[in-house]
XYZ file of C-alpha atoms in Angstrom:
633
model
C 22.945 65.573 71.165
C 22.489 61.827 70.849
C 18.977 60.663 70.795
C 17.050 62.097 73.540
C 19.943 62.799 75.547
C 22.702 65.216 75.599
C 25.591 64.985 77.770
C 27.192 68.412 79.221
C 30.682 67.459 79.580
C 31.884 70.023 81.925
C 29.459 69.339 84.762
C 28.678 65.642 83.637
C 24.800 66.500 83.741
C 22.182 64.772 81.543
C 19.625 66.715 80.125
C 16.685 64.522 79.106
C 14.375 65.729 75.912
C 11.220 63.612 75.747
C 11.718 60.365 76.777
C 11.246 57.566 74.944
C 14.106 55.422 76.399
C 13.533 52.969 79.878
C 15.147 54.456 83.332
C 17.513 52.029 82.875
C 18.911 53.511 79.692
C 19.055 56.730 81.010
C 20.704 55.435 84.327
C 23.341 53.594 81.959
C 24.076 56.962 79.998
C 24.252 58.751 83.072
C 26.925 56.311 84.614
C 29.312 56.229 81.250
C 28.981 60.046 80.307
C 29.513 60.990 83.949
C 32.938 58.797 83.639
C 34.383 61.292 81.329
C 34.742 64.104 83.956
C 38.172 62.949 85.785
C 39.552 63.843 82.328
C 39.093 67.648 82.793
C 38.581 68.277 86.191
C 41.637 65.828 87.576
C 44.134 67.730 85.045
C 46.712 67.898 88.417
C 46.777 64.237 88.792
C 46.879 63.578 85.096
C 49.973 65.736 84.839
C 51.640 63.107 87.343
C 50.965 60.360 85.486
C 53.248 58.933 83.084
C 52.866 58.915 78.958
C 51.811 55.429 79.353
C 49.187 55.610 81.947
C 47.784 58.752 80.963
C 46.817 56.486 77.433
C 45.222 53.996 79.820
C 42.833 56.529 81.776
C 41.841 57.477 78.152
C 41.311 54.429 76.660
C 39.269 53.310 80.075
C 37.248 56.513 79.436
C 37.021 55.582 75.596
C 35.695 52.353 76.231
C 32.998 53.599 78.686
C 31.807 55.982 75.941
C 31.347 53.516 73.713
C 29.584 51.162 75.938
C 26.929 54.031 76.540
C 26.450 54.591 72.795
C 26.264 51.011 72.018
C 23.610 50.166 75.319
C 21.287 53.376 73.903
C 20.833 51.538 70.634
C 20.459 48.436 72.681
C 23.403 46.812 71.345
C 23.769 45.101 74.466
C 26.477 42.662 73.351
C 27.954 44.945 71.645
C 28.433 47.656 75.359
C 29.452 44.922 77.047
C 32.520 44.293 74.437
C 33.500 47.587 75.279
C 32.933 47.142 79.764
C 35.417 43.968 79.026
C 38.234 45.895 77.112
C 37.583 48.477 79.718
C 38.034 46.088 83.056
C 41.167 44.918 81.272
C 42.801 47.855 80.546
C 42.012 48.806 84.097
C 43.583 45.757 85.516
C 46.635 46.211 83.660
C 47.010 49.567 85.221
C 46.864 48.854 88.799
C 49.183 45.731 88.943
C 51.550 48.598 90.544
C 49.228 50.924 92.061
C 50.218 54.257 93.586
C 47.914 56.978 95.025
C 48.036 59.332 91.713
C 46.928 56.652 89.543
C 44.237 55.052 92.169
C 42.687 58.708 92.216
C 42.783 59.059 88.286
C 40.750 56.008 88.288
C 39.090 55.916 90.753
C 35.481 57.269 89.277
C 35.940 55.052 86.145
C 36.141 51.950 88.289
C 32.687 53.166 89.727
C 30.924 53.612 86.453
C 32.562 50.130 85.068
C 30.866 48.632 88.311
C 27.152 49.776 88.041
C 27.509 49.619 84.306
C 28.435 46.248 84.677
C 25.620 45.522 87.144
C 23.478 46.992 84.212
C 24.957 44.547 81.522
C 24.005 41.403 84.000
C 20.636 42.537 84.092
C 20.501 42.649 80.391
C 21.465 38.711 80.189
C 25.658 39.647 79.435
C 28.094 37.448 80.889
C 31.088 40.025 82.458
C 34.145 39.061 83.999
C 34.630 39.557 87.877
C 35.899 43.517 88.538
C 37.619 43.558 91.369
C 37.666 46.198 94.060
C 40.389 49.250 93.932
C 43.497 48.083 95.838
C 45.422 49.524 97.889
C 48.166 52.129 97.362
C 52.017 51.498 97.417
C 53.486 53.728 100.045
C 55.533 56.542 98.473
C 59.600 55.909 98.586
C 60.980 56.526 101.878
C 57.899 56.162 104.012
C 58.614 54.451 106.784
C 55.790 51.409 107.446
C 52.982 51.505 110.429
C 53.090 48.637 112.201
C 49.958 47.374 113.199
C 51.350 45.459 116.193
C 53.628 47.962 117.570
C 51.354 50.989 116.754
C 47.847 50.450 115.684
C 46.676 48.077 117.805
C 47.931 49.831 121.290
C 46.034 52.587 120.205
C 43.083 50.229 119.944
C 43.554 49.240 122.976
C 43.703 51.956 124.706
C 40.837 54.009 123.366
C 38.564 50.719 122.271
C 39.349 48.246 124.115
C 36.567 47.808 127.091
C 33.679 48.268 124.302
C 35.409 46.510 120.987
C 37.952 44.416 122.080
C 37.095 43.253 125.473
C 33.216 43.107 124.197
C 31.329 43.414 121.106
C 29.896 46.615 122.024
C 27.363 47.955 118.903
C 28.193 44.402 116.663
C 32.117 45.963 116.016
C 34.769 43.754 117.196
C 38.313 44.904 116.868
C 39.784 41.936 118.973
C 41.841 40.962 116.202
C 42.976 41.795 113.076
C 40.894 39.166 111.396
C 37.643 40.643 113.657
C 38.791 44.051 111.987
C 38.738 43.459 109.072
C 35.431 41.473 108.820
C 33.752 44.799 110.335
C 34.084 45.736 106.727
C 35.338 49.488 108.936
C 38.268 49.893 107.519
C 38.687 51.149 103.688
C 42.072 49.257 102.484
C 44.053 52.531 101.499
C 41.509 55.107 101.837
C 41.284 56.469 105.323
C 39.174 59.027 104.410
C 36.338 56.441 103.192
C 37.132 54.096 106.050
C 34.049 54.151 108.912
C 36.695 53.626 111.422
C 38.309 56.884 111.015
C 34.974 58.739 110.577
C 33.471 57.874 113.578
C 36.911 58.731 115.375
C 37.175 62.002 113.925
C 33.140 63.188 114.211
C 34.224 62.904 118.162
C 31.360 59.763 117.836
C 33.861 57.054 119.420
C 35.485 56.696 121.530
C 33.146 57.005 124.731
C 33.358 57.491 128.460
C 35.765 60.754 127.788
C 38.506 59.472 126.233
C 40.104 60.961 123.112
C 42.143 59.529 120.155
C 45.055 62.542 120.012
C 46.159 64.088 116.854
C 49.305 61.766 116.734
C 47.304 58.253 117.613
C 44.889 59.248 114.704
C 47.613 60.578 111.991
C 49.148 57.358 112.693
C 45.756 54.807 112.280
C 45.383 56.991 109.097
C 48.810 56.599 107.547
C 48.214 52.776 108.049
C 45.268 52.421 106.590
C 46.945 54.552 103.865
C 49.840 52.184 103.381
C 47.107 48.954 102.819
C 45.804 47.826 106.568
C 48.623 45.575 106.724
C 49.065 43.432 109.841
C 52.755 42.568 110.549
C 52.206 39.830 113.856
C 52.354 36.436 114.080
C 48.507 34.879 113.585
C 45.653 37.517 112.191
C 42.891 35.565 114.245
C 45.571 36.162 117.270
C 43.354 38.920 120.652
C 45.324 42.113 120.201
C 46.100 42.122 123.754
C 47.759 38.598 123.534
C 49.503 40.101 120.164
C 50.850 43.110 122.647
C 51.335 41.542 125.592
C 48.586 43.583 126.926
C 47.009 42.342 130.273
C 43.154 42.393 130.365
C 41.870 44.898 132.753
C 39.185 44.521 135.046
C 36.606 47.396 133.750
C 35.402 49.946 135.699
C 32.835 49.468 138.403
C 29.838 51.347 137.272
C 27.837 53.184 140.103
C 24.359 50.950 139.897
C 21.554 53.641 139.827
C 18.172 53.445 141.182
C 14.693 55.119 140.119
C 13.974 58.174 143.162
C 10.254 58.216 144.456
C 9.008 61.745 143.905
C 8.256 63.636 146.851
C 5.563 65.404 145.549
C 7.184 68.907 145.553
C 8.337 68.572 142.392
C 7.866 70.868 139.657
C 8.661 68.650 136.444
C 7.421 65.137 135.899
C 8.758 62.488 134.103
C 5.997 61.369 132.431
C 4.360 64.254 131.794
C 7.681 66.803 130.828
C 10.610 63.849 129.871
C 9.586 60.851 128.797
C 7.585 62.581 125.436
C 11.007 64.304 124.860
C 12.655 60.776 124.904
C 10.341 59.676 122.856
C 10.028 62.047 120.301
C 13.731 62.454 120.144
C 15.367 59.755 120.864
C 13.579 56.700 120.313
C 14.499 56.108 116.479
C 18.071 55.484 117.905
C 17.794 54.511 121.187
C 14.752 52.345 121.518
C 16.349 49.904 118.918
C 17.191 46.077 119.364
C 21.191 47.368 119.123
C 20.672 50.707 120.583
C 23.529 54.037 120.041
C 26.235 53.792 122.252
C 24.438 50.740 123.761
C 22.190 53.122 125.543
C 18.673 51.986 125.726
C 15.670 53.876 126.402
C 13.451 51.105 126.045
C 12.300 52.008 129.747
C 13.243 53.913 132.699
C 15.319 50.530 134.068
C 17.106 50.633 130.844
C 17.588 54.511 131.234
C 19.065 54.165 134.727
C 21.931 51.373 133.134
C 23.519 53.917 130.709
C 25.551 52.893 128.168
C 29.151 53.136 126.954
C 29.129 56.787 127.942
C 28.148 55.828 131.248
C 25.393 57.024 134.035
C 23.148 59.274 131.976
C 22.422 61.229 134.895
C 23.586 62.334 138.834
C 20.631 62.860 140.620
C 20.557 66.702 141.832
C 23.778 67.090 140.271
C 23.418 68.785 136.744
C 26.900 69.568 136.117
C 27.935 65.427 136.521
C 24.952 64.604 134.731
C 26.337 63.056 130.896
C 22.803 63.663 129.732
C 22.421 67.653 130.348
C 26.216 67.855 128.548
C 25.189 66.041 125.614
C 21.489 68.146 125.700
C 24.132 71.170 125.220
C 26.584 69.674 123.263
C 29.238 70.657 126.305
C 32.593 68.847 125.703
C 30.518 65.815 123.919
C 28.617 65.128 121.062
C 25.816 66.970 120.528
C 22.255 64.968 121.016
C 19.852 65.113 119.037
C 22.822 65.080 116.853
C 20.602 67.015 114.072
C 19.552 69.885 116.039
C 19.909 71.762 120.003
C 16.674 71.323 122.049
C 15.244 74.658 122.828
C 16.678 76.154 125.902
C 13.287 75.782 127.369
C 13.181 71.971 127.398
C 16.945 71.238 128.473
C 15.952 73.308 131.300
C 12.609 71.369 132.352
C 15.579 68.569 132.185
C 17.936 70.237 134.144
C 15.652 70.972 136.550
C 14.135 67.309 137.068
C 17.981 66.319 137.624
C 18.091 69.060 140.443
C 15.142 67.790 141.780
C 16.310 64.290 142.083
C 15.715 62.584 138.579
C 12.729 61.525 139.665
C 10.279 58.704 138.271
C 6.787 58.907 138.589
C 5.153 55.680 136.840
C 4.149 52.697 138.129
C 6.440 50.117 136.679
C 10.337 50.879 135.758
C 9.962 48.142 133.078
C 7.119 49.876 130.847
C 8.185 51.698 128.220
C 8.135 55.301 127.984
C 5.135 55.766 125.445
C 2.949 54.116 128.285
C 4.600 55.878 131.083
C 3.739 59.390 129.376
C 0.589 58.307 128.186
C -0.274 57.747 131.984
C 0.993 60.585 133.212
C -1.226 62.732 130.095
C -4.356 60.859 131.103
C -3.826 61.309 134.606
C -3.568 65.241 134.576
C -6.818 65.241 132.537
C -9.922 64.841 134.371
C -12.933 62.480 132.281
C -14.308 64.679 130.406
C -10.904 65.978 128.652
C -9.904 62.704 128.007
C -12.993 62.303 126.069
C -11.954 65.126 123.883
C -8.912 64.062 123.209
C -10.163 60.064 122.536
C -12.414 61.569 119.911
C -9.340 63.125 118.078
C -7.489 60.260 118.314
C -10.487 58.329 116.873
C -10.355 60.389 113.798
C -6.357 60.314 113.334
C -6.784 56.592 113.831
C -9.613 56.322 111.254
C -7.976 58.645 108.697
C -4.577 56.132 109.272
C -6.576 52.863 108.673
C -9.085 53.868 105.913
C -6.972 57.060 104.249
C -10.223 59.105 102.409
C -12.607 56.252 102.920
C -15.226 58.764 104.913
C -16.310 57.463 108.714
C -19.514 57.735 110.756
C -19.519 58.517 114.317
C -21.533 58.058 117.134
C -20.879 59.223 120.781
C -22.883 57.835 123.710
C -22.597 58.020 127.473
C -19.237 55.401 127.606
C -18.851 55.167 123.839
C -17.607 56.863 120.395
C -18.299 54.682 117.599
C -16.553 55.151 113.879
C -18.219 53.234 110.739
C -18.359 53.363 107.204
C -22.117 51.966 107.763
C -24.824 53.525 107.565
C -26.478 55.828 110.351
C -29.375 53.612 111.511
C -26.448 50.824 112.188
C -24.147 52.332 113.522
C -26.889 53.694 115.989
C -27.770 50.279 116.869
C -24.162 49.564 117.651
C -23.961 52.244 120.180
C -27.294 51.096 121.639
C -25.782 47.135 122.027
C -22.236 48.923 123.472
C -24.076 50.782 126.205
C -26.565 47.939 126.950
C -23.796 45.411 127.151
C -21.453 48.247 129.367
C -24.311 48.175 131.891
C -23.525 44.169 132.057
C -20.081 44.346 132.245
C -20.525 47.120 135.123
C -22.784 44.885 137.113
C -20.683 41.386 136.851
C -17.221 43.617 136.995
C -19.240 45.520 140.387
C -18.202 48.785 139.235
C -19.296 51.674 141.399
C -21.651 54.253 139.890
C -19.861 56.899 140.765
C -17.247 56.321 138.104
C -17.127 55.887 134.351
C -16.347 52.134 133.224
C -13.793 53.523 131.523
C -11.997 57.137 131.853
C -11.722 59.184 128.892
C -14.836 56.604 127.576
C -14.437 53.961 124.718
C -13.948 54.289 120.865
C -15.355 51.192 118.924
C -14.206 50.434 115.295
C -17.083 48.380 113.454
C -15.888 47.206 109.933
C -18.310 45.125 107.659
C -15.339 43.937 105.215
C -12.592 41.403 106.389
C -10.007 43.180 104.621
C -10.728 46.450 106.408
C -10.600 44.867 109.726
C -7.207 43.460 108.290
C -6.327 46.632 107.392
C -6.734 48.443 110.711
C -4.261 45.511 111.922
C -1.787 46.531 109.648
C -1.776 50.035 109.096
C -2.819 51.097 113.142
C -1.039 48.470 115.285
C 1.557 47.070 112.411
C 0.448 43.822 112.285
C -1.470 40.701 110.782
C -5.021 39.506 113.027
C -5.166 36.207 112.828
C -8.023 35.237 110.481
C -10.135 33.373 113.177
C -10.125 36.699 114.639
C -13.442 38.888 114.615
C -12.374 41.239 117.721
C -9.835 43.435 119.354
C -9.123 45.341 121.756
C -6.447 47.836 122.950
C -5.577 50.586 125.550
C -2.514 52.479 126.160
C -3.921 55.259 128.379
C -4.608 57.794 125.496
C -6.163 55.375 123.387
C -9.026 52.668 124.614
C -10.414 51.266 121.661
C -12.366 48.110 119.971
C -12.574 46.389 116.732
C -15.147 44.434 115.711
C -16.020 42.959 112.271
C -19.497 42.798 111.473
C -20.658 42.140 108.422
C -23.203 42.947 106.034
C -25.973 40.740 106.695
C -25.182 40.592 110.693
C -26.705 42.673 113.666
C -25.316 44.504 115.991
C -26.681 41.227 118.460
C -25.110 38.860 116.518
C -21.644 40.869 117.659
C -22.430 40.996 121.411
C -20.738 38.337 122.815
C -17.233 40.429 121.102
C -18.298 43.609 122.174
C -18.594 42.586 125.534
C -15.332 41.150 125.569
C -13.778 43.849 124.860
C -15.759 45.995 126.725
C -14.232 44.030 129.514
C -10.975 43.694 129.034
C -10.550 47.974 127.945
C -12.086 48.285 131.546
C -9.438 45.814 133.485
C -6.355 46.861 131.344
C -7.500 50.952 132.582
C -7.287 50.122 135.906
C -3.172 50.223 135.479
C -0.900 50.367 133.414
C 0.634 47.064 134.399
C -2.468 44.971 134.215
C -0.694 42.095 131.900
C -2.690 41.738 128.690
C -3.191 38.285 129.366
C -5.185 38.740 132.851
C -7.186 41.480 131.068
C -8.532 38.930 128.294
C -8.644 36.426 130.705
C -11.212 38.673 132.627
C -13.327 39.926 129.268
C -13.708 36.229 128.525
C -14.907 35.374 131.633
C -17.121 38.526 131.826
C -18.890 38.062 128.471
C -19.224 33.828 129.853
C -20.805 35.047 132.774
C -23.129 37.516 130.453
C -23.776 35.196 127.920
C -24.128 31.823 129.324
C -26.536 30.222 126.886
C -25.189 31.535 124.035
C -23.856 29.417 121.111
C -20.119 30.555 120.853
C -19.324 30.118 124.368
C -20.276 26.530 125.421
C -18.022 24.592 124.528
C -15.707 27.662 126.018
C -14.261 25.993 128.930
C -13.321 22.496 127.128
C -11.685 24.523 124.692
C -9.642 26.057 127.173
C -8.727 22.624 128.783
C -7.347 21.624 125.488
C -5.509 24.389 125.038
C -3.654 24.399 128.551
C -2.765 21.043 128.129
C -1.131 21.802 124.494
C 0.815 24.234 126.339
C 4.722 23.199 126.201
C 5.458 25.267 129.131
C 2.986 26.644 131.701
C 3.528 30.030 130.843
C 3.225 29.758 126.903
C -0.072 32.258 127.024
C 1.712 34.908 129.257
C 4.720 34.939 127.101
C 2.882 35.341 123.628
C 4.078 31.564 122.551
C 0.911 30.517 121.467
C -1.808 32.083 119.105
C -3.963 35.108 120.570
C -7.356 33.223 120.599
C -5.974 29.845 122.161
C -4.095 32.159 124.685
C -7.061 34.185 125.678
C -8.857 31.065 126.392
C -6.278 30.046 128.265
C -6.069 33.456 130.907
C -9.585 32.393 131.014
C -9.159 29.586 132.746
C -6.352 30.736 135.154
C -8.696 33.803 135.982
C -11.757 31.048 136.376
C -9.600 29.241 138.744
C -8.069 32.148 140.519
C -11.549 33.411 141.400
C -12.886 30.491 142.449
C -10.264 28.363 144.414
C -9.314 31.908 145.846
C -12.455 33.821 146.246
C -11.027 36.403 149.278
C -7.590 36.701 147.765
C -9.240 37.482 143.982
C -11.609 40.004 145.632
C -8.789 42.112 147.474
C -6.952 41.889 144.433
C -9.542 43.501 142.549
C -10.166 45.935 145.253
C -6.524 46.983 145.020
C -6.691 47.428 141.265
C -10.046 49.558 141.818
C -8.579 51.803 144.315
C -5.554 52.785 141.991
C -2.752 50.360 142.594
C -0.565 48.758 140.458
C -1.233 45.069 139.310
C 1.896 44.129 140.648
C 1.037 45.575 143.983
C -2.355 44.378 144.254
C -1.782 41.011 143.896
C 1.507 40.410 145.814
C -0.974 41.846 148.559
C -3.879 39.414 147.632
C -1.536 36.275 146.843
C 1.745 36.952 148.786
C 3.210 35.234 145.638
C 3.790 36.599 142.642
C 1.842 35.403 139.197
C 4.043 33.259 137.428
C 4.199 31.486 140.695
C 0.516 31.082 140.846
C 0.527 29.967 137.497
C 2.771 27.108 138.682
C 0.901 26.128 141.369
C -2.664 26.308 139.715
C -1.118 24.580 136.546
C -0.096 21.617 138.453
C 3.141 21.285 136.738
């Protein structure tokens, strides 16, 4: 026992009494007891080493020890005395390494690193340690080329994805490029990334296999030291072989299938939550696995360096279904099968043509199954379900802070206010709903929104930051007071209004966004900016004398003509506000210097078709060239 802490030497466990030392003294005297176990449980190796060595392992050991005891009293110069001698002695032992005495020291040269990391932090001054070398081959072992041996192999097996591209941010097309990967483990093949990834079956792709031979022979080189035997190190491996570059494979270019409407399995509604929920943390990424994104269903279609995902009505062709099973590839998820049930709702959408069912190729997949959720639902489900996501949203935002809710015809409002006010909010939402109805000429016969509207009403700044942050994972801008957002399941608003405001002081927001949740649920294509282009103009046309909005349309003038480029509001170059004001003026000039066209394209929106489609029919151009025109740039 030494203190507080008693070391069991056999299993190298520390076994804490009540602590009255910092984690960081405990981490240290975990580190240098720890360092005595290749002592005993490396007695083989030991055996092989000479007299001489074997005195350096335990002096190295020795040393540790007595840079532990010496950092628990907090003798701090005193430990790192003992890490110097230690790095030294260490040194002097691998000036001729071989494999028995790399492995003898190979846990002490870990423990003199973090212990030395420790000694920094303390204020010591510690000479440079540098990292394990390489091993000598053994007598008689004849040397792997890298020229004549390694890099065919790489060639061969790697070449279209890592040498001929940069396929995943790995180049192999040169030795140099290799090297920097920071793959390869200089004499330790079985630490080395590059031989992992080979032998979990992970690379190569497209069906091609390193054999038993190619693979020996990568490890045995990486074994003898990496070492590259051509003529330049920076040199393309195929110009260091005298390989030819081959023209790559023609890939078959595959387009989304219309459903017919037999089918029994939908995209949206049976695939696209599978993607999601099981494949998105790797494959919706900004370097995707295997370079196969499932950012959306044009994505999906492209494949990636295992090619086509899937053969429409062909299961057995399909790569997809065989990695579902884990069928002569790796398995995906790579954690755990699928049920049977679910591969087979995939196999059979395959057999049925691999249909899609959204509206847009391009949106991503939470949107496309959010549509296809809402759209089996009729209005009054939808409502149930908002009203559960209004809670899990609350309960994400303000944790235990307890809400208030209000439901009215279109509306579910959540507060922390008091019941009298939040009343009075849901009285202004449905009185300014009736407004936006009117001037948006929405029939009766339909709710303004389906599945109705939630409304967030926070009387603190910091809450309404809050929401930002912890619901949609990001900052509001602080001349914000308002926001809106709908992906299919959720239609929501936020609103700050504060303690000594009414709920009419915080009309001219909600009718904003009262506006804009009703244009963006008309499809899910409707382009944000159009949407808060139309709840500007909306709650203009609504509020016409009212304070905030006056000077509305000079402000947008200013801010189209800071525009560098004509699209800067579309393409989210320019703050929200200044680019909302901007859609307003585009949709201001759309629906008056094109009064038929607008109409028909709102009729087309009303009757269920896409943005896209609708206006292509109205304009017979499509936006960004109306923005040109109308811009006069």
């Amino acid at each position: 026992m030494i203190g507080d802490v008693s070391f069991h030497f056999e299993t190298g466990l520390i076994m804490l009494a009540p602590a009255r030392f910092s984690v960081m003294r405990l981490l240290f005297l975990g580190i240098v007891s720890a360092s005595l176990l290749p002592l005993a449980a490396d007695a083989t190796i030991a055996q092989e080493l000479t007299a001489k060595e074997k005195r350096s392992v335990s002096k190295i050991a020795g040393y540790i020890e007595s840079a532990g005891k010496a950092y628990k009293s907090e003798r701090f110069a005193s430990s790192a005395s003992s890490i110097k001698r230690a790095i030294r002695e260490l040194e002097n032992l691998v000036e001729e390494p071989r494999q028995e005495i790399l492995d003898a020291i190979d846990l002490h040269h870990a423990r003199i690193k973090k212990a030395r990391e420790l000694l920094i932090g303390q204020g010591q001054k510690l000479p440079e340690l540098a990292a394990m070398p390489a091993a000598k081959p053994a007598e008689g072992a004849t040397p792997i080329s890298f020229k004549d041996t390694v890099a065919p192999i790489i060639i061969a097996k790697c070449g279209n994805c890592h040498v001929n591209q940069n396929r995943g941010d790995f180049s192999t097309a040169s030795y140099t490029a290799l090297m920097d990967s920071t793959m390869v483990a200089f004499g330790k093949p079985d630490e080395s990334r590059f031989i992992e990834v080979i032998e979990s079956g992970e690379m190569p792709k497209g069906g091609l296999k390193v054999s038993d031979d190619e693979l020996k022979s990568l490890k045995g080189w990486i074994a003898q030291g990496a070492k590259f035997d051509g003529s330049s190190e920076a040199q393309n491996l195929r110009q260091l072989t005298g390989a030819g570059t081959p023209t790559p494979p023609r890939r078959q270019r595959m387009a989304a299938n219309k459903p017919t409407g037999n089918e029994t399995v939908s995209f949206g509604r049976d695939i696209a939550p599978v993607l999601i929920e099981q494949c998105a943390d790797c494959h919706v990424a900004r370097r995707p696995r295997g370079n196969f994104s499932m950012a959306n269903f044009q994505t999906f279609l492209r494949g990636g360096d295992g090619g086509n995902p899937v053969v429409p009505g062909d299961v057995s062709a399909s790569a997809l279904i065989k990695r579902l099973h884990g069928d002569g590839a790796e398995q995906m998820p790579p954690d755990r099968k699928l049920d049977d049930e679910v591969i087979k709702k995939f196999e059979t959408w395959v057999k049925e043509g691999a249909t899609f069912d959204g509206d847009d190729v391009t949106l991503d997949f939470i949107t496309v199954a959010a549509a296809a959720k809402a759209a089996s639902m009729s209005h009054e489900e939808l409502v149930e379900d908002r009203k559960q996501q209004t809670i899990d949203t609350w309960k994400l935002a303000m944790g235990d802070v307890e809400s208030k809710m209000v439901s009215s015809e279109n509306f579910l409002v959540a507060a922390s206010t008091g019941e009298s006010r939040l009343d009075d909010v849901a009285a202004a939402c449905e009185k300014m709903a009736a407004k936006v109805a009117s001037t948006l000429k929405v029939s009766k016969k339909q709710p303004l929104v389906k599945g109705n509207m939630s409304v967030y009403v926070f009387s603190k700044r910091y809450d309404f930051g809050e929401f930002g942050r912890m619901v949609e994972r990001r900052e509001f801008p602080k001349e914000v007071d308002s926001h809106w957002n709908f992906d299919t399941i959720n239609a929501y608003a936020v609103v700050l209004m504060t303690r000594n405001q009414t709920a009419d002081d915080v009309s001219v927001d909600l009718t904003r966004q009262i506006a804009a949740l009703r244009i963006a649920s008309l499809s899910p294509d409707v382009p944000r900016w159009f949407a808060n282009g139309m709840g500007l103009w909306a709650a203009k046309r609504i509020h016409s004398r009212d304070e905030s909005l006056k000077t509305l349309d000079a402000d947008a003038e200013t801010a189209a003509n800071n525009m560098e480029r004509m699209d800067d509001f579309v393409q989210n170059r320019m703050p929200g506000d200044e680019a909302a004001k901007v859609a307003y003026l585009f949709v201001k000039k759309l629906k008056t210097r094109s009064g038929p066209a607008f109409s028909k394209l709102m009729k087309g929106l009303d009757s269920g078709q896409s943005f896209e489609k609708s206006f292509s029919e109205a304009y017979q151009l499509a936006p960004d060239e109306i923005i040109k025109k109308l811009s006069g740039r």
